[in-house]
Coordinates of C-alpha atoms in Angstrom, one line a residue:
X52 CA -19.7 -25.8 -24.2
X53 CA -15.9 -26.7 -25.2
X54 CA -14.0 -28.8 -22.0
X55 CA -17.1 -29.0 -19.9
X56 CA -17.3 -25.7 -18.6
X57 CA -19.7 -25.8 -15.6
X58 CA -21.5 -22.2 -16.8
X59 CA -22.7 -19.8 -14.7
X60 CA -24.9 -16.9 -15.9
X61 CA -24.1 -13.3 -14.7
X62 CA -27.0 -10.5 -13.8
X63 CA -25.9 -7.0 -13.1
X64 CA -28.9 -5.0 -11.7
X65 CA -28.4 -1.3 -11.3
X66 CA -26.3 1.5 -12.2
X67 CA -23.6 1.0 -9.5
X68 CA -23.8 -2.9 -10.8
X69 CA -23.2 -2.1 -13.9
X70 CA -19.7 0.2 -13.1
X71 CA -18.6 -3.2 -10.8
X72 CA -19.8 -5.2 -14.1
X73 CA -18.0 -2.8 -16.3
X74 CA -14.5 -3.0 -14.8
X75 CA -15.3 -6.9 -14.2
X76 CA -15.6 -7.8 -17.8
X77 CA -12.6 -5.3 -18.9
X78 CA -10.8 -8.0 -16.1
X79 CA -11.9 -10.4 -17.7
X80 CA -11.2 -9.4 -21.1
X81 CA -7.8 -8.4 -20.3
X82 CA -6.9 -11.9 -19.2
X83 CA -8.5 -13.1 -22.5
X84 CA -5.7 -11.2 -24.2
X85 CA -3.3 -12.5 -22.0
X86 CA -3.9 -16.0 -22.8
X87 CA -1.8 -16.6 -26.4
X88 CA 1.4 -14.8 -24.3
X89 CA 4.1 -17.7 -23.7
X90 CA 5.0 -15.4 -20.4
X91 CA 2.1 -16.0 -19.4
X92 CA 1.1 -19.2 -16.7
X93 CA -1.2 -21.6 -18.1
X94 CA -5.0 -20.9 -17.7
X95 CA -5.8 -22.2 -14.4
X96 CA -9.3 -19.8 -14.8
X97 CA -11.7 -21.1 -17.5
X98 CA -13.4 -17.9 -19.6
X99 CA -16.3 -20.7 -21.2
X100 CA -17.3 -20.5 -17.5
X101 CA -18.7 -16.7 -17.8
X102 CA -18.5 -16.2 -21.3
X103 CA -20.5 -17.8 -24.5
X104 CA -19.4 -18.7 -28.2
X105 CA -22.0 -17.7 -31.1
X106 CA -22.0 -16.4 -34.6
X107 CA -23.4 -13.2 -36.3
X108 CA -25.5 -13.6 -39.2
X109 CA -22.5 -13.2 -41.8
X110 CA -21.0 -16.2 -39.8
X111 CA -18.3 -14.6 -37.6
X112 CA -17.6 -16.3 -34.4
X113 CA -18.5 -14.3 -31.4
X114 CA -17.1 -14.7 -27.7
X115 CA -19.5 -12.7 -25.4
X116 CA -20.3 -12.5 -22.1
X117 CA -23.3 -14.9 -20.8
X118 CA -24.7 -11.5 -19.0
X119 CA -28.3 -10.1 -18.4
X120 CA -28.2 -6.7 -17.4
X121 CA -30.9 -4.4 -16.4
X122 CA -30.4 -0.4 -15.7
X123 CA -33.0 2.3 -16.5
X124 CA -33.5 5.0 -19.4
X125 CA -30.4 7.6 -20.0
X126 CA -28.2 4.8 -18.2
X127 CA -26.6 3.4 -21.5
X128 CA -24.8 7.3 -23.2
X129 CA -23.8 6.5 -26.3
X130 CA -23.9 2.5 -26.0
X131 CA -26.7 0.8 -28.0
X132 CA -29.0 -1.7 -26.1
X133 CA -29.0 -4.4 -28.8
X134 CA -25.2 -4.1 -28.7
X135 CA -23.0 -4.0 -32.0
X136 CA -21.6 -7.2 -32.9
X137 CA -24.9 -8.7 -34.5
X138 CA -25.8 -5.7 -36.4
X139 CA -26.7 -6.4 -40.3
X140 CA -26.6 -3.4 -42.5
X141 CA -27.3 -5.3 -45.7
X142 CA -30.7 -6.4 -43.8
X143 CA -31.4 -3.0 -42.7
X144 CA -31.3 -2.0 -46.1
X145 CA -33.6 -4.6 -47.4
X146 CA -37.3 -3.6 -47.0
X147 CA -39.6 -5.3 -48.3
X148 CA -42.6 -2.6 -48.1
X149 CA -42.3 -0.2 -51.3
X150 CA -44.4 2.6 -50.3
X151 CA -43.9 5.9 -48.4
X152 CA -41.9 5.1 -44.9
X153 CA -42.0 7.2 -42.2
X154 CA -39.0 7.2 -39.6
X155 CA -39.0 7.5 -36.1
X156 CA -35.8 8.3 -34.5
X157 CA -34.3 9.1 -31.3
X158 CA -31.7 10.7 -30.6
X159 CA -29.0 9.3 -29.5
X160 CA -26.5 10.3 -26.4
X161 CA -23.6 11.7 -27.5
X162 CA -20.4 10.1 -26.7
X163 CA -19.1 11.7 -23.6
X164 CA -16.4 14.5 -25.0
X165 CA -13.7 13.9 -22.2
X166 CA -13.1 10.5 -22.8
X167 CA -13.4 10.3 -26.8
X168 CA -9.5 10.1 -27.3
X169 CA -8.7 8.0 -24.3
X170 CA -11.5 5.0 -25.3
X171 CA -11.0 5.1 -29.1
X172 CA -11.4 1.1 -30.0
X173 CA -7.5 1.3 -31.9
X174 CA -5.4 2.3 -28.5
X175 CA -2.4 3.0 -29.1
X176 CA 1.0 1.4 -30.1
X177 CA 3.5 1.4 -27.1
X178 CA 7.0 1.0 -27.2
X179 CA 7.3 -2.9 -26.9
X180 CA 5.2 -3.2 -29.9
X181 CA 2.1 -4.2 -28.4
X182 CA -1.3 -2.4 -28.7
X183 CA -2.3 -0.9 -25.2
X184 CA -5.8 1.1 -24.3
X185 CA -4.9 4.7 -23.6
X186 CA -4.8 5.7 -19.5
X187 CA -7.5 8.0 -18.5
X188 CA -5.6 10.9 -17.0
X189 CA -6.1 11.6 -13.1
X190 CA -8.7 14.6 -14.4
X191 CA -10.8 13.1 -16.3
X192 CA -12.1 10.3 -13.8
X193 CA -14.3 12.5 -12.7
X194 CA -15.8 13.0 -15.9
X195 CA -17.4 9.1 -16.0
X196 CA -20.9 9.6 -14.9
X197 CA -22.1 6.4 -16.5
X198 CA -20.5 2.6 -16.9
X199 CA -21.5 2.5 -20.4
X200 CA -18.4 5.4 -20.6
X201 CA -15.6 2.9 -19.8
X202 CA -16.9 -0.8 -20.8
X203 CA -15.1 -1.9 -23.3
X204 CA -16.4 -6.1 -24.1
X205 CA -18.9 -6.5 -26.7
X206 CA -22.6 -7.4 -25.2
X207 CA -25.2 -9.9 -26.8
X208 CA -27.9 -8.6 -27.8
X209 CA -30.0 -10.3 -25.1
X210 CA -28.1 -8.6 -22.6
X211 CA -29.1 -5.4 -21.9
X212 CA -32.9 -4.8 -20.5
X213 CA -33.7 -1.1 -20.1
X214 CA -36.2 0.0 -17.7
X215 CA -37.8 2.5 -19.4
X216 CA -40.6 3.6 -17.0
X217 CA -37.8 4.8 -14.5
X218 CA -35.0 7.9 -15.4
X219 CA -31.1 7.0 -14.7
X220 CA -31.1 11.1 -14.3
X221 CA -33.4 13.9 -12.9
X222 CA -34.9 14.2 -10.2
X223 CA -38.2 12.6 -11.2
X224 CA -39.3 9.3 -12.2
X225 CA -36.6 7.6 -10.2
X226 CA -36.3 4.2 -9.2
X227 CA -35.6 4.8 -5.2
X228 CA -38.2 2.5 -3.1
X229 CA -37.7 -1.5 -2.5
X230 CA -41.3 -1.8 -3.3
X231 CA -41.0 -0.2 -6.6
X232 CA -38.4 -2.4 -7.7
X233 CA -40.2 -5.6 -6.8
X234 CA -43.2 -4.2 -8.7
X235 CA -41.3 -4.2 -11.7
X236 CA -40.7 -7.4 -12.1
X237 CA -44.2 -8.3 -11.2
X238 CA -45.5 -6.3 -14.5
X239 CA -46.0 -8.9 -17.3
X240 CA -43.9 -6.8 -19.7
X241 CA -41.0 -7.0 -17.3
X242 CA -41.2 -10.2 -16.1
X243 CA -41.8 -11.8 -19.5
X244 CA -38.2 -10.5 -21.0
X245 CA -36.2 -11.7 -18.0
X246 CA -37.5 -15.0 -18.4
X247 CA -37.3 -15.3 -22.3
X248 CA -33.6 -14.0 -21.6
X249 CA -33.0 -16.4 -18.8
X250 CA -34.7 -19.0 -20.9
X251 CA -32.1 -18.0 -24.0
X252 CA -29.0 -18.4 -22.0
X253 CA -30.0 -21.4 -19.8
X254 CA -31.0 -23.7 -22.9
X255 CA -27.6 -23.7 -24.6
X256 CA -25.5 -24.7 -21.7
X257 CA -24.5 -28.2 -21.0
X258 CA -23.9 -27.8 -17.5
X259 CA -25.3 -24.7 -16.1
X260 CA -23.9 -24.6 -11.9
X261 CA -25.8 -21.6 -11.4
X262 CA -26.3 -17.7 -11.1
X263 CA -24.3 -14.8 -9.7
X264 CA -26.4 -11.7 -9.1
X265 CA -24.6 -8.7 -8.9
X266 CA -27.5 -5.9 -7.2
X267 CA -27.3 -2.6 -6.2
X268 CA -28.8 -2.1 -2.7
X269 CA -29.0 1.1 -1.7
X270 CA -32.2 1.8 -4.0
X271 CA -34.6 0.3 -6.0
X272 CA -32.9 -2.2 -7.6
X273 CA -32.9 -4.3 -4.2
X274 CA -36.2 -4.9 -5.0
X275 CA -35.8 -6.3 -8.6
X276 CA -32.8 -8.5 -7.3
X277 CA -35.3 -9.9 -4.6
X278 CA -37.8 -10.6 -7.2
X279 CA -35.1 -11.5 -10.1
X280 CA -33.5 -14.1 -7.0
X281 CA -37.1 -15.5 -6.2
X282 CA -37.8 -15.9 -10.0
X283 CA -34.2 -17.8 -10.1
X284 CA -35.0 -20.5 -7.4
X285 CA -38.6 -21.0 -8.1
X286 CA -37.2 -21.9 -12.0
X287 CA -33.9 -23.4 -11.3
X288 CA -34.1 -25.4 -7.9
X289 CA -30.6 -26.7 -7.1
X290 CA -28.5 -24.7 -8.9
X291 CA -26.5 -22.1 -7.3
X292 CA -27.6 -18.1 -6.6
X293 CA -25.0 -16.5 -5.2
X294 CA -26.0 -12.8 -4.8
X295 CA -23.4 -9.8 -4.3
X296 CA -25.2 -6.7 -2.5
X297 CA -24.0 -3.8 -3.8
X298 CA -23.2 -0.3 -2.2
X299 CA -21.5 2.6 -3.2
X300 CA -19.9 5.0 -0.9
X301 CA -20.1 7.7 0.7
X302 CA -23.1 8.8 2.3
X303 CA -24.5 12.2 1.1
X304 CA -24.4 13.6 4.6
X305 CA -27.6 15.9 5.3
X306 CA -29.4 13.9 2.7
X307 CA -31.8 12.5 4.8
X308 CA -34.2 11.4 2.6
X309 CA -31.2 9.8 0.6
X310 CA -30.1 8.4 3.2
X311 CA -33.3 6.9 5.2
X312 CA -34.1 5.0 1.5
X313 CA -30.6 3.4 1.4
X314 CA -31.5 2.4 5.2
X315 CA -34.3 0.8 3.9
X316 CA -33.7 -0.5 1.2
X317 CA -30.7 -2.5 2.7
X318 CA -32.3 -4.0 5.0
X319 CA -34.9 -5.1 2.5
X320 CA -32.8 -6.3 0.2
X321 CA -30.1 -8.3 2.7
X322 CA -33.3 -10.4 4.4
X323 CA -35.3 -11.3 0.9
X324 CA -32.3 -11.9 -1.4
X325 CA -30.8 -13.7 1.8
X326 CA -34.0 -16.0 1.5
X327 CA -34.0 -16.4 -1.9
X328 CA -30.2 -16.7 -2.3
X329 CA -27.9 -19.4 -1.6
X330 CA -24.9 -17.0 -0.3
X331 CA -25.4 -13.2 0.0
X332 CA -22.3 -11.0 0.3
X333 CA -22.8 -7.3 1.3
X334 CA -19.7 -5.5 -1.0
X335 CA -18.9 -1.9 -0.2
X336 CA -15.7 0.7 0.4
X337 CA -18.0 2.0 3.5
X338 CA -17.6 1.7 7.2
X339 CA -21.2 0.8 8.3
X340 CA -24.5 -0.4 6.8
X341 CA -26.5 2.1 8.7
X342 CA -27.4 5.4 9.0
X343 CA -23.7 6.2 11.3
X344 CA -21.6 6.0 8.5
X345 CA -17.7 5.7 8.9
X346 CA -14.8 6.3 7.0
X347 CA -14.6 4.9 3.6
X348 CA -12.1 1.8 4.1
X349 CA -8.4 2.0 3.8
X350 CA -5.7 0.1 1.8
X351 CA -2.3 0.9 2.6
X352 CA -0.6 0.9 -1.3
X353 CA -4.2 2.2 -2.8
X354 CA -5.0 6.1 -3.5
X355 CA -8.5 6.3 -4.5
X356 CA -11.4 9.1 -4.2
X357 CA -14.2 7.2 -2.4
X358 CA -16.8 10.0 -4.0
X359 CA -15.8 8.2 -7.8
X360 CA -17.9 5.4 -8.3
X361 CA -15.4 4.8 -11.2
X362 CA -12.7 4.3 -8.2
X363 CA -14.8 2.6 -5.8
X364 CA -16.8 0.1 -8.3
X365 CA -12.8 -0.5 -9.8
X366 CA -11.5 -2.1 -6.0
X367 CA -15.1 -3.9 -5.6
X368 CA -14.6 -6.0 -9.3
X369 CA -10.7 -7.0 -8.3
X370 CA -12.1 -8.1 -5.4
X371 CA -15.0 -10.1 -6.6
X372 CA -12.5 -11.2 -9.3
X373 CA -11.0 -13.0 -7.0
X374 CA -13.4 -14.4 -4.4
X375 CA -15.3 -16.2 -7.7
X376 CA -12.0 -17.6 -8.7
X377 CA -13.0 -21.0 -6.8
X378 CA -16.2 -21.8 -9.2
X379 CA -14.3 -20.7 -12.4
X380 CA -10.8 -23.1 -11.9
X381 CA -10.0 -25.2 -14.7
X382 CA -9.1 -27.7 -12.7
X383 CA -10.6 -29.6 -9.4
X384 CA -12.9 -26.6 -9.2
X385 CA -15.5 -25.5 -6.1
X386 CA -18.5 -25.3 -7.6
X387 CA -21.3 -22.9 -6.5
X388 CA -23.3 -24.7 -4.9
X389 CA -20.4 -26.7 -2.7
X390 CA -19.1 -23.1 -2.0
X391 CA -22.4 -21.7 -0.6
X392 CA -22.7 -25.1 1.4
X393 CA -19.3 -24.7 3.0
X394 CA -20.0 -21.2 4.1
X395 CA -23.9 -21.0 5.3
X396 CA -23.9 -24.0 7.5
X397 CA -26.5 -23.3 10.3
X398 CA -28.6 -20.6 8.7
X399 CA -25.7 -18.8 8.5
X400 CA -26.6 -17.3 4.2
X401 CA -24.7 -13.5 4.5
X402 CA -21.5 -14.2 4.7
X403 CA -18.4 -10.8 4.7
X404 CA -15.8 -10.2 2.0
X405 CA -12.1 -8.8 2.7
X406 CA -9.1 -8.2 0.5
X407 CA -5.6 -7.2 0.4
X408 CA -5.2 -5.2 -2.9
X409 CA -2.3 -5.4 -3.8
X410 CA -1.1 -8.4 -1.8
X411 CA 2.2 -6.8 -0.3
X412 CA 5.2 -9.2 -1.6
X413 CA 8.8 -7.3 -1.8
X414 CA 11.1 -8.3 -4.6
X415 CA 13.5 -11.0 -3.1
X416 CA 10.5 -11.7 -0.5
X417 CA 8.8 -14.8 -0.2
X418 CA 5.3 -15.5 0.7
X419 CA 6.7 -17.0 4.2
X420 CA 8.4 -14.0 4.4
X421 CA 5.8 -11.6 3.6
X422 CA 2.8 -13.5 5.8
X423 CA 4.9 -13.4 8.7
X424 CA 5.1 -9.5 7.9
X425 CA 1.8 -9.3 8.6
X426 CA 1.8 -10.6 11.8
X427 CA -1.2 -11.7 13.6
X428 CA -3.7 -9.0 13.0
X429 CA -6.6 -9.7 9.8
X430 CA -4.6 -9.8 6.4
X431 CA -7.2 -8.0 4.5
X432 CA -8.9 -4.8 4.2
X433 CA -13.0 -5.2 5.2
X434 CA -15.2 -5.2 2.3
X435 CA -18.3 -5.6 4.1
X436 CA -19.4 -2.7 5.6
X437 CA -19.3 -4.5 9.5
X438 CA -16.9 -1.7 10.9
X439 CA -13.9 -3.2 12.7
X440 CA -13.1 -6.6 12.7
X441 CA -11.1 -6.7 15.8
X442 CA -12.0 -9.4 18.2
X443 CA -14.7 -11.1 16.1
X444 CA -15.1 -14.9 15.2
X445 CA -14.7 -16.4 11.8
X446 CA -17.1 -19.9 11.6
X447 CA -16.1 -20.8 8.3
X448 CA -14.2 -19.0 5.4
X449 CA -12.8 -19.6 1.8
X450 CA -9.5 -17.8 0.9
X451 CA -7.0 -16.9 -3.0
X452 CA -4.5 -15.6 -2.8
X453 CA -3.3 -15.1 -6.8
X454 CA -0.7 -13.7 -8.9
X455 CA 2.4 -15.1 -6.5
X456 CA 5.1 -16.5 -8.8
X457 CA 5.9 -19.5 -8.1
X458 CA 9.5 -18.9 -7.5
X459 CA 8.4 -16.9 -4.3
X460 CA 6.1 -19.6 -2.4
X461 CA 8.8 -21.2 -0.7
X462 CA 11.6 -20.2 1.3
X463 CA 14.9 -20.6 -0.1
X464 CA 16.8 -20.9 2.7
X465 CA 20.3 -22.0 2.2
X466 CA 21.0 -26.0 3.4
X467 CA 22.2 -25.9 7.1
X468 CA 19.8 -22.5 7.9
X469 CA 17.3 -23.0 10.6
X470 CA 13.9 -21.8 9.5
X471 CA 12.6 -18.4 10.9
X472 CA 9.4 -19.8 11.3
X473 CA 7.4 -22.7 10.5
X474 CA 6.3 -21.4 7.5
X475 CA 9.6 -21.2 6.2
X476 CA 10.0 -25.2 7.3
X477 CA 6.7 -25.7 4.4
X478 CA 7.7 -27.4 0.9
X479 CA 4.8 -26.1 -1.3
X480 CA 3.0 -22.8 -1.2
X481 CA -0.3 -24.7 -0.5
X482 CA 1.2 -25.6 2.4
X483 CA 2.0 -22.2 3.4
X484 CA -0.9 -20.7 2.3
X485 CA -2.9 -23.7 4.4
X486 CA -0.8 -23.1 7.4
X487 CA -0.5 -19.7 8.1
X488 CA -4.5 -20.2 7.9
X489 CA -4.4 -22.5 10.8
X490 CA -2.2 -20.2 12.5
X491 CA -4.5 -17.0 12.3
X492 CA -7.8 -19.0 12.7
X493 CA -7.7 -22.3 14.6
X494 CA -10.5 -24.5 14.8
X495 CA -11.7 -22.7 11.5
X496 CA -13.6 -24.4 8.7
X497 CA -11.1 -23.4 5.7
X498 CA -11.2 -23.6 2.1
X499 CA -8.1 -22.2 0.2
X500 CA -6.6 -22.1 -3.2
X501 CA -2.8 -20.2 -4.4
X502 CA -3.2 -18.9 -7.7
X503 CA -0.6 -18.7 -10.5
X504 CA -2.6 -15.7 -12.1
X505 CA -2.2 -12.2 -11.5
X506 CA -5.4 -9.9 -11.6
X507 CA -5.2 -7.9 -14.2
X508 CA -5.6 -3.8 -14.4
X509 CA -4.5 -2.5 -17.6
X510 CA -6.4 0.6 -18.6
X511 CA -8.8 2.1 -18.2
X512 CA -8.9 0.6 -14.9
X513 CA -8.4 3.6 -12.9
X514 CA -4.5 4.9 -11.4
X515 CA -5.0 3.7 -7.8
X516 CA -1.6 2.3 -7.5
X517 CA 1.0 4.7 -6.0
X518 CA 4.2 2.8 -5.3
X519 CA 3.9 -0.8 -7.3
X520 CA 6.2 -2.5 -10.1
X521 CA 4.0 -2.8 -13.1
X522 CA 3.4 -6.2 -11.8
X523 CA 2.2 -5.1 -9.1
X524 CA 5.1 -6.1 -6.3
X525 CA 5.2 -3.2 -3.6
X526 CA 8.7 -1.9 -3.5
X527 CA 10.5 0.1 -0.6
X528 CA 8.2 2.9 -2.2
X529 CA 10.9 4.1 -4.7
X530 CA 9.1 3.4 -8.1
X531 CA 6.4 6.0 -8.2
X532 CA 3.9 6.5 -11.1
X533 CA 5.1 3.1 -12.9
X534 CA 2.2 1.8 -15.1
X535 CA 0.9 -1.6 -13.4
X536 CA -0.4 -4.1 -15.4
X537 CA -1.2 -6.9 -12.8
X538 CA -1.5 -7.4 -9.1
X539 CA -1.6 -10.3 -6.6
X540 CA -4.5 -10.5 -4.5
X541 CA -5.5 -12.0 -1.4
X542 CA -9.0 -12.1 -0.6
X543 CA -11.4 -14.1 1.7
X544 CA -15.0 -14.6 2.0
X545 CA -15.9 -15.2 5.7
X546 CA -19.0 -16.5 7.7
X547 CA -18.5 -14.1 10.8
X548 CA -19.7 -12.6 13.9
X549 CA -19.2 -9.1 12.3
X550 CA -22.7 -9.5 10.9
X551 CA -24.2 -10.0 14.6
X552 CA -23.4 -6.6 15.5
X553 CA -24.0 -5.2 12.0
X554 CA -27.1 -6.7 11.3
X555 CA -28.4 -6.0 15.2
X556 CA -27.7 -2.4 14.4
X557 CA -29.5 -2.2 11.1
X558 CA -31.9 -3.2 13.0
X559 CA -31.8 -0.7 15.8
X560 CA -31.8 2.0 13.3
X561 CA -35.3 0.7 11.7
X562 CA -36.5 1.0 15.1
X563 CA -35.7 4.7 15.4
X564 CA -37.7 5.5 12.0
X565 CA -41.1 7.6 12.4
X566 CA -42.6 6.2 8.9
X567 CA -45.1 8.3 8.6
X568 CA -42.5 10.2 7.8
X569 CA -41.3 8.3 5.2
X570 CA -44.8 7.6 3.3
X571 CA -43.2 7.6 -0.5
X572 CA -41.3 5.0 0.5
X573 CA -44.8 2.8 1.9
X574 CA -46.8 4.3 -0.9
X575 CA -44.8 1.9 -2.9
X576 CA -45.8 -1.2 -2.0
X577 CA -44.4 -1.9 1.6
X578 CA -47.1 -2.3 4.4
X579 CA -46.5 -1.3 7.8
X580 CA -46.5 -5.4 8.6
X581 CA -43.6 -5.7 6.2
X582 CA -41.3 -3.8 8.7
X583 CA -42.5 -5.5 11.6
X584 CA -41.5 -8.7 9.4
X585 CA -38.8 -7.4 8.5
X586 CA -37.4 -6.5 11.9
X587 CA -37.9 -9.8 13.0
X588 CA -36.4 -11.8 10.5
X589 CA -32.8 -9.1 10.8
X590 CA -32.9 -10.2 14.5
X591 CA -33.1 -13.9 13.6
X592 CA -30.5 -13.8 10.8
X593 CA -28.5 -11.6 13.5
X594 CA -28.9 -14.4 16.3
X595 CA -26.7 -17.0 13.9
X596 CA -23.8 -15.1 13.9
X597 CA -23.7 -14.5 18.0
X598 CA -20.6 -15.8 18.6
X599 CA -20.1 -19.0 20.8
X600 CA -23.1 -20.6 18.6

């Protein structure tokens, strides 16, 4: 791999996985394009780190994702597993066998109708002479049922893995029990193409750091990311799994059976992935984990419908865009494994994710200026589903903030001006970044880094942003409706004492279940002893997040 990339290999399991996964690689992509611009700051995130060379069998270099992705039957619309890079029609056309043929084929999904002109592969030519994807209008959003609608990066063909004994849609044949999802990886058939895949990728890297799992937890693709995360370290001892527990939001309210599987299967999921896992991080727009849901999370310079999996899915991917940053740098990079280690000291493997989207910096502001705006409450929005973070304890905690020019980090006080704070007294935006860390959490194990590069949200990332500058700077709200193209972000991954009271009450809610009532969800392979198990292990991994330990 060109400069020494430290690889890491990406598995999206799950339909909600796949819409994070889908508006993740368009990031990525994005920034790709970005990269030949003379505007633009020099790379400080490496793409060779998530992303592969190859060549197609008329010798065209490829640049793909290094991606496994599993979903199940109708989840792919119009999108064709084996991908359409490495098609060969001159080999399709030469048959050997002369005699009679017979052809079997199956249909395929239409393209969905709404979104045909916004998605066309051409985009259009805007004003400054530069080739843009069309915006998908307010409208139509609701119109994306599927991430296969809006993903716009070429795939390997090793990287989609359908599921085809479980429907994406109908009300039968669904994939909806933790035990069912573990049973499919423990089928030969299965099992075999995840490790021929994982055997693919693995081979041609020259330093392979690890894994991140991206997993959808609310059904039963908890179960194949417990299974997929135990295959992992059983193969791969000593590289890094870091595992992001997916949830979409909201609960269907008088859904119970819905509802009590999502219960389930959470907790399921958090304590085996958390055992199988080097770092776990639960990542959802919801208030709660269990069965009292609250209000879908708010972010004061976001609009965005917490019943759209495309809006939801959208925040989740600029956030994990920016917690990873660490393990992709260029430069003096955290790998996995060092990053896991810094945060899961003492047992301590789930850690909580928060974000300030779009971090709030004023033209003429600096970022002294605007962290001493934001006073001494928590800087970012939960992303953790933990409820309120108010009067909790963070252990240990890694921190970007990105996309700050670096005009802005300092103050630029005039000679002879006493500084407002000591923030303002700092000579390097590390330094301020460092401090102001100090100042909100002493006696707090901190890893941070101050990033050149924006995040970027060209279409079709969805219109979320209701009073930015197309770079994302958050005027007095006068510039409504402008087009943004990038936003600074400022997110932190924290070891907490959230997850004491969160994971106590996942736990208390598991109590309250009759499961008799529930037999479907036994019937597929969890024994009454499981729970029990299971119940005591939450209660463990609760007890190293009391705070004062």
């Amino acid at each position: 791999m060109a400069g020494g990339a430290r690889e890491v290999l990406t598995l999206q399991l799950g339909h909600f996985a796949g819409f994070v996964g889908a508006h993740w690689w368009n990031q990525q992509d994005a920034a790709l394009g970005r990269a030949t611009d003379a505007k633009e700051p020099p790379g400080e995130l490496c793409p060779d780190v998530l992303y592969r060379t190859g060549r197609t069998l008329h010798g065209q270099e490829t640049y793909t994702p290094r991606l496994i992705l599993m979903d199940l039957k109708g989840s792919l619309s119009s999108l064709k597993e084996e991908g359409g890079l490495y098609k060969d029609k001159q080999l399709d056309a030469a048959i050997a066998w002369q005699g009679k043929l017979t052809t079997h084929k199956e249909e395929l999904y239409p393209k969905n109708p709404y979104l045909q002109d916004f998605l066309s592969a051409e985009g259009v030519l805007c004003s400054d002479g530069v080739w843009r994807v069309k915006s998908i209008p307010n409208d139509k959003e609701g119109s994306i049922r599927v991430w296969s609608d809006f993903l716009r990066v070429h795939l390997h063909p090793r990287s989609i893995c359908m599921i085809q004994k479980y429907n994406h849609d109908g009300e039968a044949g669904r994939l909806e029990a933790f035990g069912q999802g573990e049973g499919v990886l423990k089928e030969p058939k299965y099992q075999e193409e995840l490790e021929d895949r994982l055997h693919f990728y693995v081979e041609e890297c020259d330093y392979l750091q690890g894994f991140q799992i991206l997993c959808d937890l609310h059904d039963g693709f908890s179960g194949v990311g417990a299974k997929a995360a135990e295959m992992l370290q059983d193969e791969y001892s000593g590289r890094g799994i870091i595992t992001w527990g997916l949830l979409p939001g909201p609960y269907h309210r008088g859904e119970a059976r819905r509802n009590i599987y999502r219960l389930l299967n959470t907790a399921f999921g958090l304590v085996h992935l958390t055992a199988h896992s080097s770092l776990v991080c639960p990542l959802s727009l919801d208030g709660s984990l269990g069965l009292r849901p609250g209000p879908p999370v708010n972010f004061p310079y976001l609009h965005y419908d917490a019943t759209l999996p495309f809006h939801c899915s959208a925040i989740l991917a600029t956030a994990l865009d920016t917690f990873t940053a660490p393990y992709r740098l260029c430069s003096s990079p955290v790998s996995m494994v060092q990053l896991a280690d810094m945060l899961s000291f003492c047992g301590k493997k789930v850690v909580t994710a928060g974000a300030t989207i779009p971090f709030p910096l004023a033209p003429g502001q600096s970022l002294p200026d605007s962290l001493m705006q934001l006073g001494g409450a928590t800087p970012w929005t939960p992303l953790s589903a933990c409820g309120d973070l108010s009067g909790t304890r963070c252990f240990a905690q890694s921190v970007v903030l990105r996309g700050i020019d670096r005009a802005c980090h300092t103050s630029q006080l005039t000679p002879g001006t006493p500084p407002p704070s000591s923030l303002h007294a700092c000579t390097t935006g590390e330094e301020v970044l460092a401090q102001y860390l100090q100042q909100q959490q002493p006696r707090v194990m901190s890893s941070s880094h101050l990033l050149l590069t924006p995040c970027r949200v060209v279409p079709p990332y969805p219109h979320l942003f209701s009073s930015c500058s197309p770079l994302g700077m958050v005027p007095d709200g006068s510039l409504k409706g402008a087009a943004v193209e990038s936003i600074p972000v400022f997110g932190a991954l924290c070891s907490s004492s959230s997850l004491h009271r969160a994971l106590e009450a996942l736990a208390g809610d598991l109590t309250k279940l009759d499961l008799r009532r529930w037999a479907s969800f036994m019937d597929a392979g969890v024994e009454h002893d499981d729970v029990a198990e299971l119940l005591q292990e939450l209660r463990s991994l609760a007890q190293c997040y009391q705070d004062g330990d």
